[in-house]
Amino acid sequence: MSLLKKIYLVALLVLCEYSSYAQIVERWDKSVSNQKVDEKSKWFQDAKFGLFVHWGLFAQHAGEWKEKRYYGISEWVMNRGKIPVADYRKLAQQFNPSKFNANEWVKMINDAGIKYMVITAKHHEGFAMFGSKASDYNILNTPFKRDPMKELSVACKKGNVKMGFYYSQFLDWNEPNGGGNEWDFIEKNKDYKAYYNSKSIPQIKELLSNYGPLGLIWFDMPGGLSKEETQSLIDDARKIQPNCLLSSRVGQGLGDFRDFGDGEVPSTVVKGPWEAIFTHNDSWGYSKFDQNFKTPAEIIHLLVSVVSKGGNLMLNVGPKADGTIPEASVKCLKAVGGWLKINGASIYGTTYGPIAPQPWGVTTLKPRKLFLHVNKVPSNGVLLVPGLNVNIKQVSLLSNKNKLLWKKDKNLLTITLPTKLPDDINTVIVVEYDGQITDSYLDAPVVVSPRYPECSLEVIKANPSGNTKIIPVTHSLYFGDWKHTTCATDMQSPSDGITYNVQFTEPGDYKIMLEYNCPIENSKQEGLLQVGDQKFYFETLGSGSYDTWRPLMFIKQSVAMISVSASGVKTIKVSPVNEGKAELFKLSKIIIEPVK
Ligand code: FHN
């Protein structure tokens, strides 16, 4: 692995500072007093949907330097191409985003149903996209001569959009004492404190002082500061704008809200203010050849998934060098805004869904209103909603208020769906009730029904035994284009394994498949699937080695066909048969299909 990759990965893992969800939740709960944060972060927790904007000199090369195309995140090209500072700075001499119009950007944000915007004031390239007295390497010293951050602060205020700045407080490839440039400067000679005192901290203060009330500062890639020095930076920021939230990437386990890894959604509910951040395609900065844009349906499903777990989604766009936002992003976000115009009540101001994900979808919650997000329709048109220990008053479609027929037997609500749902991406049903719904998202059994083409048993719902760990496994398609798949890992002996409680809603025949990653060299080990008292042995298949810098390839292996004689709960367990030479595999889920 190259030095660059090592640095990036270490920085990323330091940034994420965790190796398991237990550590995430445990560290977060310790580091932030939720009461103080709740008052200050209420707007953030209600907003649910933000826009990330990566804009800088990197928009000019747009991922291509001297006819070499860099796939993945385009804003890292200076580092990946080891471009000398003297050459890279020349980009500033021609930077002139003449088509930039702050009001057009804010109109796009409003049309998308987005409530806050975070824009790169200074990324790792070290160029300030705002007028700065701390460094002449800024946008006023370009043919553009204007301060787009000033224009955006005015437009955001007018458009009722909370404004935030992204600031790379440590990595600065333009500066001899900034982090990360070992091709122009010698790392061991760097004086990080000098960098913080001469540029980083003064610019953070300029942003907090000159652009009006800010919703948040989004720090990134922390380094070079002790916990005390980080706290001192936070204290200085609070003196200027006490209500401005600071992201957890300020470092040292501090901050007012938590950002997960790039492209990561936690596998279960996480309490307190947090954010999932995603690129729209595969790059944060504009890339002239990256056309892998997420569709409106993918963005809506991502937003609903994140909000159902209690978080915000901040989706990124990378404006071009001319100041316009790529048409594909504008178009997709407008379509998402159309869905939010009708269904926003089930997103904004909600909290996490109290019941576990179901074969039909997930839930979000407001007092006395449970929102069912249905993105898979049961073949018999009957929706089962378990775990409702409350008095149901009414069930209706959010979009047209049409009432739906329902009945309740103990804690199971059964809803008769209309023959055609109003929205084939994600229909929202409102269940109005009295009382308090008990959280059952963690301990309720996983539901399997023959009314859906398949039902997934995500490993986060399993109980690990022995040395088994259930953790997010980080991998990537292209450089910096991170993916995270929660897997059951380290299953190497018969005492290791995972066990699910599975609620079969109806009798029938079912096919059971395992989805996992297994390096060829570790394949052909024997595993055991147990369904109740039935045993099914299998031999693992190779799917490809695991490497953080490459796509993690999964294989779906059919290992059993079972007959379920009556509805009810069964345990399903997976474990190695023998003491293995290596882990059996990285299991991401069990898939159960009705036999047709
Ligand atoms: O290195 C940066 C990257 O360029 C981008 O800004 C992302 C956004 O979360 N943050 C860092 C990598 O995590």
Short mmCIF file of N, CA, C and O and ligand atoms in Angstrom, two decimals, residues 8 12 15 52 54 73 75-76 120 123-124 166 171 218 220-221 249 262 277 284 482, ligand 1:
data_model
loop_
_atom_site.label_atom_id
_atom_site.label_comp_id
_atom_site.label_asym_id
_atom_site.label_seq_id
_atom_site.Cartn_x
_atom_site.Cartn_y
_atom_site.Cartn_z
N TYR A 8 -3.95 8.42 4.01
CA TYR A 8 -5.37 8.71 3.86
C TYR A 8 -6.19 7.79 4.76
O TYR A 8 -7.08 8.21 5.47
N LEU A 12 -8.41 8.71 7.88
CA LEU A 12 -9.83 8.39 7.86
C LEU A 12 -10.23 7.62 9.10
O LEU A 12 -11.22 7.90 9.75
N LEU A 15 -10.13 9.73 11.97
CA LEU A 15 -11.32 10.57 11.85
C LEU A 15 -12.51 9.82 12.38
O LEU A 15 -13.32 10.30 13.15
N PHE A 52 -24.34 19.37 0.87
CA PHE A 52 -22.89 19.52 0.97
C PHE A 52 -22.43 20.07 -0.38
O PHE A 52 -22.91 19.61 -1.42
N HIS A 54 -18.89 20.90 -2.46
CA HIS A 54 -17.43 20.91 -2.58
C HIS A 54 -17.06 21.73 -3.81
O HIS A 54 -17.27 21.29 -4.95
N ILE A 73 -12.41 10.61 -5.94
CA ILE A 73 -12.68 11.98 -5.48
C ILE A 73 -11.72 12.97 -6.13
O ILE A 73 -10.51 12.97 -5.88
N GLU A 75 -11.22 16.16 -5.77
CA GLU A 75 -10.57 17.22 -4.99
C GLU A 75 -9.23 16.77 -4.41
O GLU A 75 -8.51 17.57 -3.82
N TRP A 76 -8.88 15.50 -4.57
CA TRP A 76 -7.59 15.00 -4.08
C TRP A 76 -6.53 14.91 -5.18
O TRP A 76 -5.43 14.40 -4.94
N THR A 120 -17.53 24.26 1.10
CA THR A 120 -16.09 24.27 1.37
C THR A 120 -15.56 25.70 1.30
O THR A 120 -15.43 26.28 0.22
N HIS A 123 -10.61 23.83 1.31
CA HIS A 123 -10.40 22.39 1.33
C HIS A 123 -8.90 22.13 1.46
O HIS A 123 -8.11 23.07 1.69
N HIS A 124 -8.48 20.89 1.32
CA HIS A 124 -7.07 20.55 1.56
C HIS A 124 -6.12 21.28 0.61
O HIS A 124 -4.93 21.41 0.92
N TYR A 166 -17.64 24.29 5.48
CA TYR A 166 -16.68 23.19 5.64
C TYR A 166 -15.31 23.85 5.77
O TYR A 166 -15.00 24.80 5.03
N LEU A 171 -5.22 19.58 7.13
CA LEU A 171 -4.61 19.30 5.83
C LEU A 171 -4.62 20.56 4.98
O LEU A 171 -5.65 21.20 4.78
N TRP A 218 -18.19 22.74 9.64
CA TRP A 218 -17.99 21.32 9.39
C TRP A 218 -16.49 21.08 9.25
O TRP A 218 -15.89 21.27 8.19
N ASP A 220 -12.91 18.93 9.19
CA ASP A 220 -12.65 17.68 8.48
C ASP A 220 -11.20 17.24 8.66
O ASP A 220 -10.30 18.09 8.71
N MET A 221 -10.96 15.96 8.74
CA MET A 221 -9.61 15.37 8.79
C MET A 221 -8.76 16.02 9.89
O MET A 221 -7.76 16.68 9.61
N ARG A 249 -15.87 16.02 13.41
CA ARG A 249 -14.56 15.95 12.77
C ARG A 249 -13.66 17.13 13.19
O ARG A 249 -12.56 17.28 12.66
N ASP A 262 -17.52 8.69 5.43
CA ASP A 262 -18.06 9.07 4.11
C ASP A 262 -18.86 7.91 3.54
O ASP A 262 -18.37 6.78 3.50
N ILE A 277 -23.16 11.36 5.36
CA ILE A 277 -22.77 12.23 4.23
C ILE A 277 -22.46 11.39 3.01
O ILE A 277 -21.74 10.39 3.08
N TRP A 284 -16.57 14.14 -4.48
CA TRP A 284 -17.07 15.34 -3.77
C TRP A 284 -16.91 16.56 -4.67
O TRP A 284 -17.84 17.32 -4.91
N TRP A 482 -15.75 5.82 -0.49
CA TRP A 482 -15.86 4.79 0.56
C TRP A 482 -17.24 4.15 0.60
O TRP A 482 -18.25 4.82 0.39
O1 FHN B 1 -10.45 14.22 2.35
C1 FHN B 1 -11.77 14.71 2.48
C2 FHN B 1 -12.53 14.54 1.19
O2 FHN B 1 -11.90 15.25 0.17
C3 FHN B 1 -13.96 15.07 1.39
O3 FHN B 1 -13.94 16.45 1.73
C4 FHN B 1 -14.60 14.26 2.53
C5 FHN B 1 -16.02 14.73 2.81
O4 FHN B 1 -16.46 14.06 3.98
N1 FHN B 1 -13.82 14.46 3.76
C6 FHN B 1 -12.46 13.98 3.66
C7 FHN B 1 -12.39 12.46 3.56
O5 FHN B 1 -13.25 11.92 4.56
#
